[in-house]
Amino acid sequence: MTNFFTVGVIGAGRIGKIHIENLLSKIANVNLKNVADININDKLRQWAEEKGVPKLTTDAYEILNDPEIEIVIICSPTDTHAKYIQEAAKAKKHIFCEKPIDTDIMRIKETLSVVKETEVKLMVGFNRRFDRNFMRCHEAVASGQIGDPQIVKITSRDPAPPPIEYIKGSGGIFLDMTIHDWDMARFQVGSEVEEVYATGAVLIDPEIGKAGDIDTAVSVLKFKNGAIGIIDNTRQAVYGYDQRVEVFGSKGCVIADNEATNTVRIYTADCTNIDKIPYFFMERYMESYSTELKSFFECLRKNIEPNPNGEDGLQNVLVALAAQKSYEKNRPVKISEVEK
């Protein structure tokens, strides 16, 4: 397989722009040929010109039908992901797609079937696996350094709720927010989730409840290897973007704490202070986005399966749907109950 790739990006929103900038400045041996977005305005044109984007189009099929483009990066709205993955696969193009593949299990399975039949490679964008702290945790677990994993604890708290209009179309906290944590728990434990019990409440903004969602949740996971997971989420942590992981094992424990914005401590007669943790996910995880794309292209060059792949995308949605059902039914739900 070639070491140089020609790439097209579908979707130039917030995440799309991150990937585009990384392709242009941080990823070696790639040529960004075209960027598609249905909403091309003067602001996007100016941004594209400043960054050196060679071409903008409103038609994604200019990318999907271009024989020179070998790689498609999909950052468009969720309800287009499965369609574009299938179209790209049929055109024999390898695919990087932001999460989720879809919210419908049958649609995801149909899409993965097309990917398998066409023998292209698919990576799904769970960027937190590529955070250097969480990667180090994974290495400690996978190498056996802490023995068999028994408990994984994840804290994932946003600094402020998104707009209510976003909440209404998000699919709910378990599909929108906690989906990263389902993936992180599976990644750290190295086993699939067998059962989930989720509870939650509206403790931050009553409007979130009126929109049909919750803003605070705690989930307990049972894994096939016997490990137990505990995840707590909130849409609002007033002190910043709180992201922590702990894995306890038979021989020890590994903990990834929040990263401070600097290492400075201020000592006075009254107290010892450190500066706040990062406030937004783009501050906390920016490096992980370039690392995941580098991993994707390295997998293509070595002709190996990307990680995370389509099966990871499927499993994370299954856990999310089981969690939603658990919350609604107020009981533990096995993954087999939502797997169609």
PDB file of N, CA, C and O in Angstrom, residues 120-178:
ATOM      1  N   VAL A 120     -12.431  -2.586   2.694  1.00  0.00           N
ATOM      2  CA  VAL A 120     -11.767  -1.330   3.024  1.00  0.00           C
ATOM      3  C   VAL A 120     -11.599  -1.253   4.543  1.00  0.00           C
ATOM      4  O   VAL A 120     -12.173  -2.046   5.282  1.00  0.00           O
ATOM      5  N   LYS A 121     -10.814  -0.291   4.982  1.00  0.00           N
ATOM      6  CA  LYS A 121     -10.583  -0.136   6.414  1.00  0.00           C
ATOM      7  C   LYS A 121     -11.408   1.036   6.947  1.00  0.00           C
ATOM      8  O   LYS A 121     -11.551   2.065   6.290  1.00  0.00           O
ATOM      9  N   LEU A 122     -11.959   0.837   8.153  1.00  0.00           N
ATOM     10  CA  LEU A 122     -12.786   1.840   8.806  1.00  0.00           C
ATOM     11  C   LEU A 122     -12.275   2.072  10.226  1.00  0.00           C
ATOM     12  O   LEU A 122     -12.120   1.129  10.992  1.00  0.00           O
ATOM     13  N   MET A 123     -12.023   3.338  10.534  1.00  0.00           N
ATOM     14  CA  MET A 123     -11.703   3.729  11.910  1.00  0.00           C
ATOM     15  C   MET A 123     -12.795   4.673  12.401  1.00  0.00           C
ATOM     16  O   MET A 123     -13.246   5.542  11.656  1.00  0.00           O
ATOM     17  N   VAL A 124     -13.228   4.480  13.643  1.00  0.00           N
ATOM     18  CA  VAL A 124     -14.250   5.330  14.232  1.00  0.00           C
ATOM     19  C   VAL A 124     -13.587   6.252  15.254  1.00  0.00           C
ATOM     20  O   VAL A 124     -12.740   5.823  16.042  1.00  0.00           O
ATOM     21  N   GLY A 125     -13.987   7.519  15.240  1.00  0.00           N
ATOM     22  CA  GLY A 125     -13.287   8.553  15.994  1.00  0.00           C
ATOM     23  C   GLY A 125     -13.595   8.618  17.475  1.00  0.00           C
ATOM     24  O   GLY A 125     -14.337   9.505  17.915  1.00  0.00           O
ATOM     25  N   PHE A 126     -13.013   7.716  18.235  1.00  0.00           N
ATOM     26  CA  PHE A 126     -13.042   7.824  19.692  1.00  0.00           C
ATOM     27  C   PHE A 126     -11.667   8.316  20.137  1.00  0.00           C
ATOM     28  O   PHE A 126     -10.803   7.543  20.545  1.00  0.00           O
ATOM     29  N   ASN A 127     -11.493   9.616  20.042  1.00  0.00           N
ATOM     30  CA  ASN A 127     -10.166  10.225  20.184  1.00  0.00           C
ATOM     31  C   ASN A 127      -9.550  10.066  21.570  1.00  0.00           C
ATOM     32  O   ASN A 127      -8.332  10.114  21.726  1.00  0.00           O
ATOM     33  N   ARG A 128     -10.388   9.857  22.602  1.00  0.00           N
ATOM     34  CA  ARG A 128      -9.834   9.828  23.957  1.00  0.00           C
ATOM     35  C   ARG A 128      -8.909   8.641  24.186  1.00  0.00           C
ATOM     36  O   ARG A 128      -8.074   8.659  25.084  1.00  0.00           O
ATOM     37  N   ARG A 129      -9.039   7.604  23.359  1.00  0.00           N
ATOM     38  CA  ARG A 129      -8.086   6.489  23.442  1.00  0.00           C
ATOM     39  C   ARG A 129      -6.658   6.979  23.188  1.00  0.00           C
ATOM     40  O   ARG A 129      -5.697   6.316  23.597  1.00  0.00           O
ATOM     41  N   PHE A 130      -6.539   8.115  22.492  1.00  0.00           N
ATOM     42  CA  PHE A 130      -5.222   8.588  22.077  1.00  0.00           C
ATOM     43  C   PHE A 130      -4.690   9.708  22.952  1.00  0.00           C
ATOM     44  O   PHE A 130      -3.652  10.293  22.659  1.00  0.00           O
ATOM     45  N   ASP A 131      -5.393  10.009  24.028  1.00  0.00           N
ATOM     46  CA  ASP A 131      -4.861  10.900  25.050  1.00  0.00           C
ATOM     47  C   ASP A 131      -3.666  10.204  25.712  1.00  0.00           C
ATOM     48  O   ASP A 131      -3.743   9.026  26.069  1.00  0.00           O
ATOM     49  N   ARG A 132      -2.578  10.911  25.871  1.00  0.00           N
ATOM     50  CA  ARG A 132      -1.347  10.248  26.334  1.00  0.00           C
ATOM     51  C   ARG A 132      -1.490   9.644  27.726  1.00  0.00           C
ATOM     52  O   ARG A 132      -0.872   8.618  28.027  1.00  0.00           O
ATOM     53  N   ASN A 133      -2.307  10.251  28.574  1.00  0.00           N
ATOM     54  CA  ASN A 133      -2.493   9.713  29.924  1.00  0.00           C
ATOM     55  C   ASN A 133      -3.313   8.423  29.896  1.00  0.00           C
ATOM     56  O   ASN A 133      -2.966   7.439  30.562  1.00  0.00           O
ATOM     57  N   PHE A 134      -4.383   8.428  29.124  1.00  0.00           N
ATOM     58  CA  PHE A 134      -5.232   7.245  29.046  1.00  0.00           C
ATOM     59  C   PHE A 134      -4.537   6.109  28.297  1.00  0.00           C
ATOM     60  O   PHE A 134      -4.752   4.934  28.592  1.00  0.00           O
ATOM     61  N   MET A 135      -3.689   6.474  27.329  1.00  0.00           N
ATOM     62  CA  MET A 135      -2.893   5.451  26.644  1.00  0.00           C
ATOM     63  C   MET A 135      -1.930   4.777  27.620  1.00  0.00           C
ATOM     64  O   MET A 135      -1.731   3.565  27.568  1.00  0.00           O
ATOM     65  N   ARG A 136      -1.348   5.581  28.515  1.00  0.00           N
ATOM     66  CA  ARG A 136      -0.411   5.009  29.497  1.00  0.00           C
ATOM     67  C   ARG A 136      -1.145   4.078  30.458  1.00  0.00           C
ATOM     68  O   ARG A 136      -0.620   3.021  30.843  1.00  0.00           O
ATOM     69  N   CYS A 137      -2.368   4.450  30.851  1.00  0.00           N
ATOM     70  CA  CYS A 137      -3.187   3.557  31.677  1.00  0.00           C
ATOM     71  C   CYS A 137      -3.419   2.235  30.961  1.00  0.00           C
ATOM     72  O   CYS A 137      -3.271   1.154  31.552  1.00  0.00           O
ATOM     73  N   HIS A 138      -3.797   2.334  29.709  1.00  0.00           N
ATOM     74  CA  HIS A 138      -4.075   1.128  28.916  1.00  0.00           C
ATOM     75  C   HIS A 138      -2.837   0.232  28.848  1.00  0.00           C
ATOM     76  O   HIS A 138      -2.940  -0.994  28.975  1.00  0.00           O
ATOM     77  N   GLU A 139      -1.675   0.840  28.641  1.00  0.00           N
ATOM     78  CA  GLU A 139      -0.431   0.069  28.571  1.00  0.00           C
ATOM     79  C   GLU A 139      -0.174  -0.676  29.887  1.00  0.00           C
ATOM     80  O   GLU A 139       0.261  -1.836  29.880  1.00  0.00           O
ATOM     81  N   ALA A 140      -0.451   0.001  31.007  1.00  0.00           N
ATOM     82  CA  ALA A 140      -0.230  -0.623  32.309  1.00  0.00           C
ATOM     83  C   ALA A 140      -1.151  -1.824  32.515  1.00  0.00           C
ATOM     84  O   ALA A 140      -0.748  -2.843  33.102  1.00  0.00           O
ATOM     85  N   VAL A 141      -2.378  -1.715  32.015  1.00  0.00           N
ATOM     86  CA  VAL A 141      -3.333  -2.820  32.148  1.00  0.00           C
ATOM     87  C   VAL A 141      -2.987  -3.939  31.173  1.00  0.00           C
ATOM     88  O   VAL A 141      -2.885  -5.114  31.551  1.00  0.00           O
ATOM     89  N   ALA A 142      -2.795  -3.577  29.901  1.00  0.00           N
ATOM     90  CA  ALA A 142      -2.572  -4.581  28.855  1.00  0.00           C
ATOM     91  C   ALA A 142      -1.285  -5.365  29.081  1.00  0.00           C
ATOM     92  O   ALA A 142      -1.203  -6.550  28.727  1.00  0.00           O
ATOM     93  N   SER A 143      -0.293  -4.743  29.683  1.00  0.00           N
ATOM     94  CA  SER A 143       0.989  -5.414  29.911  1.00  0.00           C
ATOM     95  C   SER A 143       0.951  -6.344  31.119  1.00  0.00           C
ATOM     96  O   SER A 143       1.892  -7.090  31.357  1.00  0.00           O
ATOM     97  N   GLY A 144      -0.131  -6.274  31.899  1.00  0.00           N
ATOM     98  CA  GLY A 144      -0.232  -7.091  33.095  1.00  0.00           C
ATOM     99  C   GLY A 144       0.399  -6.467  34.317  1.00  0.00           C
ATOM    100  O   GLY A 144       0.490  -7.095  35.375  1.00  0.00           O
ATOM    101  N   GLN A 145       0.839  -5.205  34.189  1.00  0.00           N
ATOM    102  CA  GLN A 145       1.547  -4.550  35.282  1.00  0.00           C
ATOM    103  C   GLN A 145       0.702  -4.447  36.551  1.00  0.00           C
ATOM    104  O   GLN A 145       1.239  -4.533  37.663  1.00  0.00           O
ATOM    105  N   ILE A 146      -0.618  -4.267  36.390  1.00  0.00           N
ATOM    106  CA  ILE A 146      -1.485  -4.190  37.581  1.00  0.00           C
ATOM    107  C   ILE A 146      -2.324  -5.461  37.745  1.00  0.00           C
ATOM    108  O   ILE A 146      -3.288  -5.476  38.517  1.00  0.00           O
ATOM    109  N   GLY A 147      -1.940  -6.512  37.033  1.00  0.00           N
ATOM    110  CA  GLY A 147      -2.656  -7.781  37.144  1.00  0.00           C
ATOM    111  C   GLY A 147      -3.960  -7.773  36.365  1.00  0.00           C
ATOM    112  O   GLY A 147      -4.132  -7.019  35.402  1.00  0.00           O
ATOM    113  N   ASP A 148      -4.886  -8.615  36.771  1.00  0.00           N
ATOM    114  CA  ASP A 148      -6.185  -8.673  36.105  1.00  0.00           C
ATOM    115  C   ASP A 148      -7.035  -7.477  36.514  1.00  0.00           C
ATOM    116  O   ASP A 148      -7.203  -7.222  37.720  1.00  0.00           O
ATOM    117  N   PRO A 149      -7.582  -6.733  35.559  1.00  0.00           N
ATOM    118  CA  PRO A 149      -8.422  -5.592  35.922  1.00  0.00           C
ATOM    119  C   PRO A 149      -9.698  -6.049  36.614  1.00  0.00           C
ATOM    120  O   PRO A 149     -10.361  -6.986  36.173  1.00  0.00           O
ATOM    121  N   GLN A 150     -10.015  -5.394  37.716  1.00  0.00           N
ATOM    122  CA  GLN A 150     -11.195  -5.767  38.495  1.00  0.00           C
ATOM    123  C   GLN A 150     -12.231  -4.652  38.570  1.00  0.00           C
ATOM    124  O   GLN A 150     -13.429  -4.910  38.542  1.00  0.00           O
ATOM    125  N   ILE A 151     -11.762  -3.414  38.693  1.00  0.00           N
ATOM    126  CA  ILE A 151     -12.659  -2.265  38.762  1.00  0.00           C
ATOM    127  C   ILE A 151     -12.108  -1.145  37.874  1.00  0.00           C
ATOM    128  O   ILE A 151     -10.914  -0.829  37.959  1.00  0.00           O
ATOM    129  N   VAL A 152     -12.960  -0.557  37.032  1.00  0.00           N
ATOM    130  CA  VAL A 152     -12.598   0.659  36.313  1.00  0.00           C
ATOM    131  C   VAL A 152     -13.556   1.762  36.737  1.00  0.00           C
ATOM    132  O   VAL A 152     -14.762   1.556  36.796  1.00  0.00           O
ATOM    133  N   LYS A 153     -12.989   2.919  37.081  1.00  0.00           N
ATOM    134  CA  LYS A 153     -13.796   4.065  37.502  1.00  0.00           C
ATOM    135  C   LYS A 153     -13.494   5.245  36.582  1.00  0.00           C
ATOM    136  O   LYS A 153     -12.321   5.608  36.408  1.00  0.00           O
ATOM    137  N   ILE A 154     -14.534   5.793  35.996  1.00  0.00           N
ATOM    138  CA  ILE A 154     -14.367   6.906  35.069  1.00  0.00           C
ATOM    139  C   ILE A 154     -15.222   8.081  35.534  1.00  0.00           C
ATOM    140  O   ILE A 154     -16.417   7.924  35.788  1.00  0.00           O
ATOM    141  N   THR A 155     -14.599   9.221  35.642  1.00  0.00           N
ATOM    142  CA  THR A 155     -15.303  10.477  35.891  1.00  0.00           C
ATOM    143  C   THR A 155     -15.223  11.310  34.628  1.00  0.00           C
ATOM    144  O   THR A 155     -14.124  11.573  34.122  1.00  0.00           O
ATOM    145  N   SER A 156     -16.372  11.711  34.116  1.00  0.00           N
ATOM    146  CA  SER A 156     -16.426  12.494  32.878  1.00  0.00           C
ATOM    147  C   SER A 156     -17.481  13.575  33.049  1.00  0.00           C
ATOM    148  O   SER A 156     -18.684  13.305  32.972  1.00  0.00           O
ATOM    149  N   ARG A 157     -17.018  14.801  33.295  1.00  0.00           N
ATOM    150  CA  ARG A 157     -17.920  15.898  33.626  1.00  0.00           C
ATOM    151  C   ARG A 157     -17.626  17.102  32.742  1.00  0.00           C
ATOM    152  O   ARG A 157     -16.494  17.601  32.706  1.00  0.00           O
ATOM    153  N   ASP A 158     -18.638  17.560  32.043  1.00  0.00           N
ATOM    154  CA  ASP A 158     -18.498  18.746  31.202  1.00  0.00           C
ATOM    155  C   ASP A 158     -18.553  20.011  32.055  1.00  0.00           C
ATOM    156  O   ASP A 158     -19.174  20.025  33.119  1.00  0.00           O
ATOM    157  N   PRO A 159     -17.956  21.101  31.584  1.00  0.00           N
ATOM    158  CA  PRO A 159     -17.975  22.342  32.364  1.00  0.00           C
ATOM    159  C   PRO A 159     -19.304  23.086  32.318  1.00  0.00           C
ATOM    160  O   PRO A 159     -19.639  23.825  33.234  1.00  0.00           O
ATOM    161  N   ALA A 160     -20.069  22.891  31.232  1.00  0.00           N
ATOM    162  CA  ALA A 160     -21.353  23.583  31.087  1.00  0.00           C
ATOM    163  C   ALA A 160     -22.216  22.822  30.093  1.00  0.00           C
ATOM    164  O   ALA A 160     -21.709  22.200  29.155  1.00  0.00           O
ATOM    165  N   PRO A 161     -23.530  22.861  30.256  1.00  0.00           N
ATOM    166  CA  PRO A 161     -24.414  22.147  29.329  1.00  0.00           C
ATOM    167  C   PRO A 161     -24.383  22.772  27.939  1.00  0.00           C
ATOM    168  O   PRO A 161     -24.176  23.986  27.808  1.00  0.00           O
ATOM    169  N   PRO A 162     -24.600  21.957  26.912  1.00  0.00           N
ATOM    170  CA  PRO A 162     -24.728  22.513  25.563  1.00  0.00           C
ATOM    171  C   PRO A 162     -26.080  23.218  25.415  1.00  0.00           C
ATOM    172  O   PRO A 162     -26.949  23.096  26.288  1.00  0.00           O
ATOM    173  N   PRO A 163     -26.294  23.936  24.320  1.00  0.00           N
ATOM    174  CA  PRO A 163     -27.595  24.584  24.094  1.00  0.00           C
ATOM    175  C   PRO A 163     -28.735  23.567  24.088  1.00  0.00           C
ATOM    176  O   PRO A 163     -28.544  22.408  23.700  1.00  0.00           O
ATOM    177  N   ILE A 164     -29.918  23.994  24.492  1.00  0.00           N
ATOM    178  CA  ILE A 164     -31.074  23.104  24.546  1.00  0.00           C
ATOM    179  C   ILE A 164     -31.399  22.534  23.171  1.00  0.00           C
ATOM    180  O   ILE A 164     -31.774  21.359  23.051  1.00  0.00           O
ATOM    181  N   GLU A 165     -31.229  23.323  22.135  1.00  0.00           N
ATOM    182  CA  GLU A 165     -31.494  22.817  20.781  1.00  0.00           C
ATOM    183  C   GLU A 165     -30.569  21.652  20.448  1.00  0.00           C
ATOM    184  O   GLU A 165     -30.968  20.712  19.763  1.00  0.00           O
ATOM    185  N   TYR A 166     -29.327  21.718  20.917  1.00  0.00           N
ATOM    186  CA  TYR A 166     -28.396  20.605  20.726  1.00  0.00           C
ATOM    187  C   TYR A 166     -28.876  19.384  21.501  1.00  0.00           C
ATOM    188  O   TYR A 166     -28.864  18.258  20.974  1.00  0.00           O
ATOM    189  N   ILE A 167     -29.305  19.590  22.740  1.00  0.00           N
ATOM    190  CA  ILE A 167     -29.797  18.492  23.575  1.00  0.00           C
ATOM    191  C   ILE A 167     -30.938  17.754  22.879  1.00  0.00           C
ATOM    192  O   ILE A 167     -30.983  16.513  22.848  1.00  0.00           O
ATOM    193  N   LYS A 168     -31.842  18.514  22.274  1.00  0.00           N
ATOM    194  CA  LYS A 168     -33.024  17.921  21.637  1.00  0.00           C
ATOM    195  C   LYS A 168     -32.645  16.957  20.514  1.00  0.00           C
ATOM    196  O   LYS A 168     -33.347  15.971  20.281  1.00  0.00           O
ATOM    197  N   GLY A 169     -31.554  17.228  19.842  1.00  0.00           N
ATOM    198  CA  GLY A 169     -31.159  16.359  18.722  1.00  0.00           C
ATOM    199  C   GLY A 169     -29.975  15.470  19.012  1.00  0.00           C
ATOM    200  O   GLY A 169     -29.430  14.844  18.099  1.00  0.00           O
ATOM    201  N   SER A 170     -29.565  15.394  20.288  1.00  0.00           N
ATOM    202  CA  SER A 170     -28.322  14.697  20.625  1.00  0.00           C
ATOM    203  C   SER A 170     -28.460  13.188  20.758  1.00  0.00           C
ATOM    204  O   SER A 170     -27.468  12.473  20.758  1.00  0.00           O
ATOM    205  N   GLY A 171     -29.693  12.704  20.931  1.00  0.00           N
ATOM    206  CA  GLY A 171     -29.893  11.286  21.190  1.00  0.00           C
ATOM    207  C   GLY A 171     -29.856  10.944  22.666  1.00  0.00           C
ATOM    208  O   GLY A 171     -30.025   9.786  23.040  1.00  0.00           O
ATOM    209  N   GLY A 172     -29.629  11.955  23.509  1.00  0.00           N
ATOM    210  CA  GLY A 172     -29.602  11.715  24.954  1.00  0.00           C
ATOM    211  C   GLY A 172     -28.189  11.593  25.480  1.00  0.00           C
ATOM    212  O   GLY A 172     -27.237  11.311  24.753  1.00  0.00           O
ATOM    213  N   ILE A 173     -28.042  11.779  26.772  1.00  0.00           N
ATOM    214  CA  ILE A 173     -26.722  11.825  27.401  1.00  0.00           C
ATOM    215  C   ILE A 173     -25.922  10.544  27.195  1.00  0.00           C
ATOM    216  O   ILE A 173     -24.706  10.573  27.003  1.00  0.00           O
ATOM    217  N   PHE A 174     -26.584   9.388  27.164  1.00  0.00           N
ATOM    218  CA  PHE A 174     -25.856   8.118  27.060  1.00  0.00           C
ATOM    219  C   PHE A 174     -25.271   7.901  25.663  1.00  0.00           C
ATOM    220  O   PHE A 174     -24.225   7.271  25.523  1.00  0.00           O
ATOM    221  N   LEU A 175     -25.952   8.421  24.636  1.00  0.00           N
ATOM    222  CA  LEU A 175     -25.445   8.313  23.267  1.00  0.00           C
ATOM    223  C   LEU A 175     -24.523   9.463  22.901  1.00  0.00           C
ATOM    224  O   LEU A 175     -23.620   9.305  22.074  1.00  0.00           O
ATOM    225  N   ASP A 176     -24.752  10.616  23.489  1.00  0.00           N
ATOM    226  CA  ASP A 176     -24.000  11.802  23.094  1.00  0.00           C
ATOM    227  C   ASP A 176     -22.743  12.001  23.922  1.00  0.00           C
ATOM    228  O   ASP A 176     -21.666  12.230  23.383  1.00  0.00           O
ATOM    229  N   MET A 177     -22.876  11.897  25.224  1.00  0.00           N
ATOM    230  CA  MET A 177     -21.764  12.206  26.135  1.00  0.00           C
ATOM    231  C   MET A 177     -21.066  10.955  26.658  1.00  0.00           C
ATOM    232  O   MET A 177     -19.848  10.799  26.521  1.00  0.00           O
ATOM    233  N   THR A 178     -21.840  10.053  27.230  1.00  0.00           N
ATOM    234  CA  THR A 178     -21.243   8.879  27.878  1.00  0.00           C
ATOM    235  C   THR A 178     -20.671   7.893  26.873  1.00  0.00           C
ATOM    236  O   THR A 178     -19.898   7.009  27.252  1.00  0.00           O
TER     237      THR A 178
END
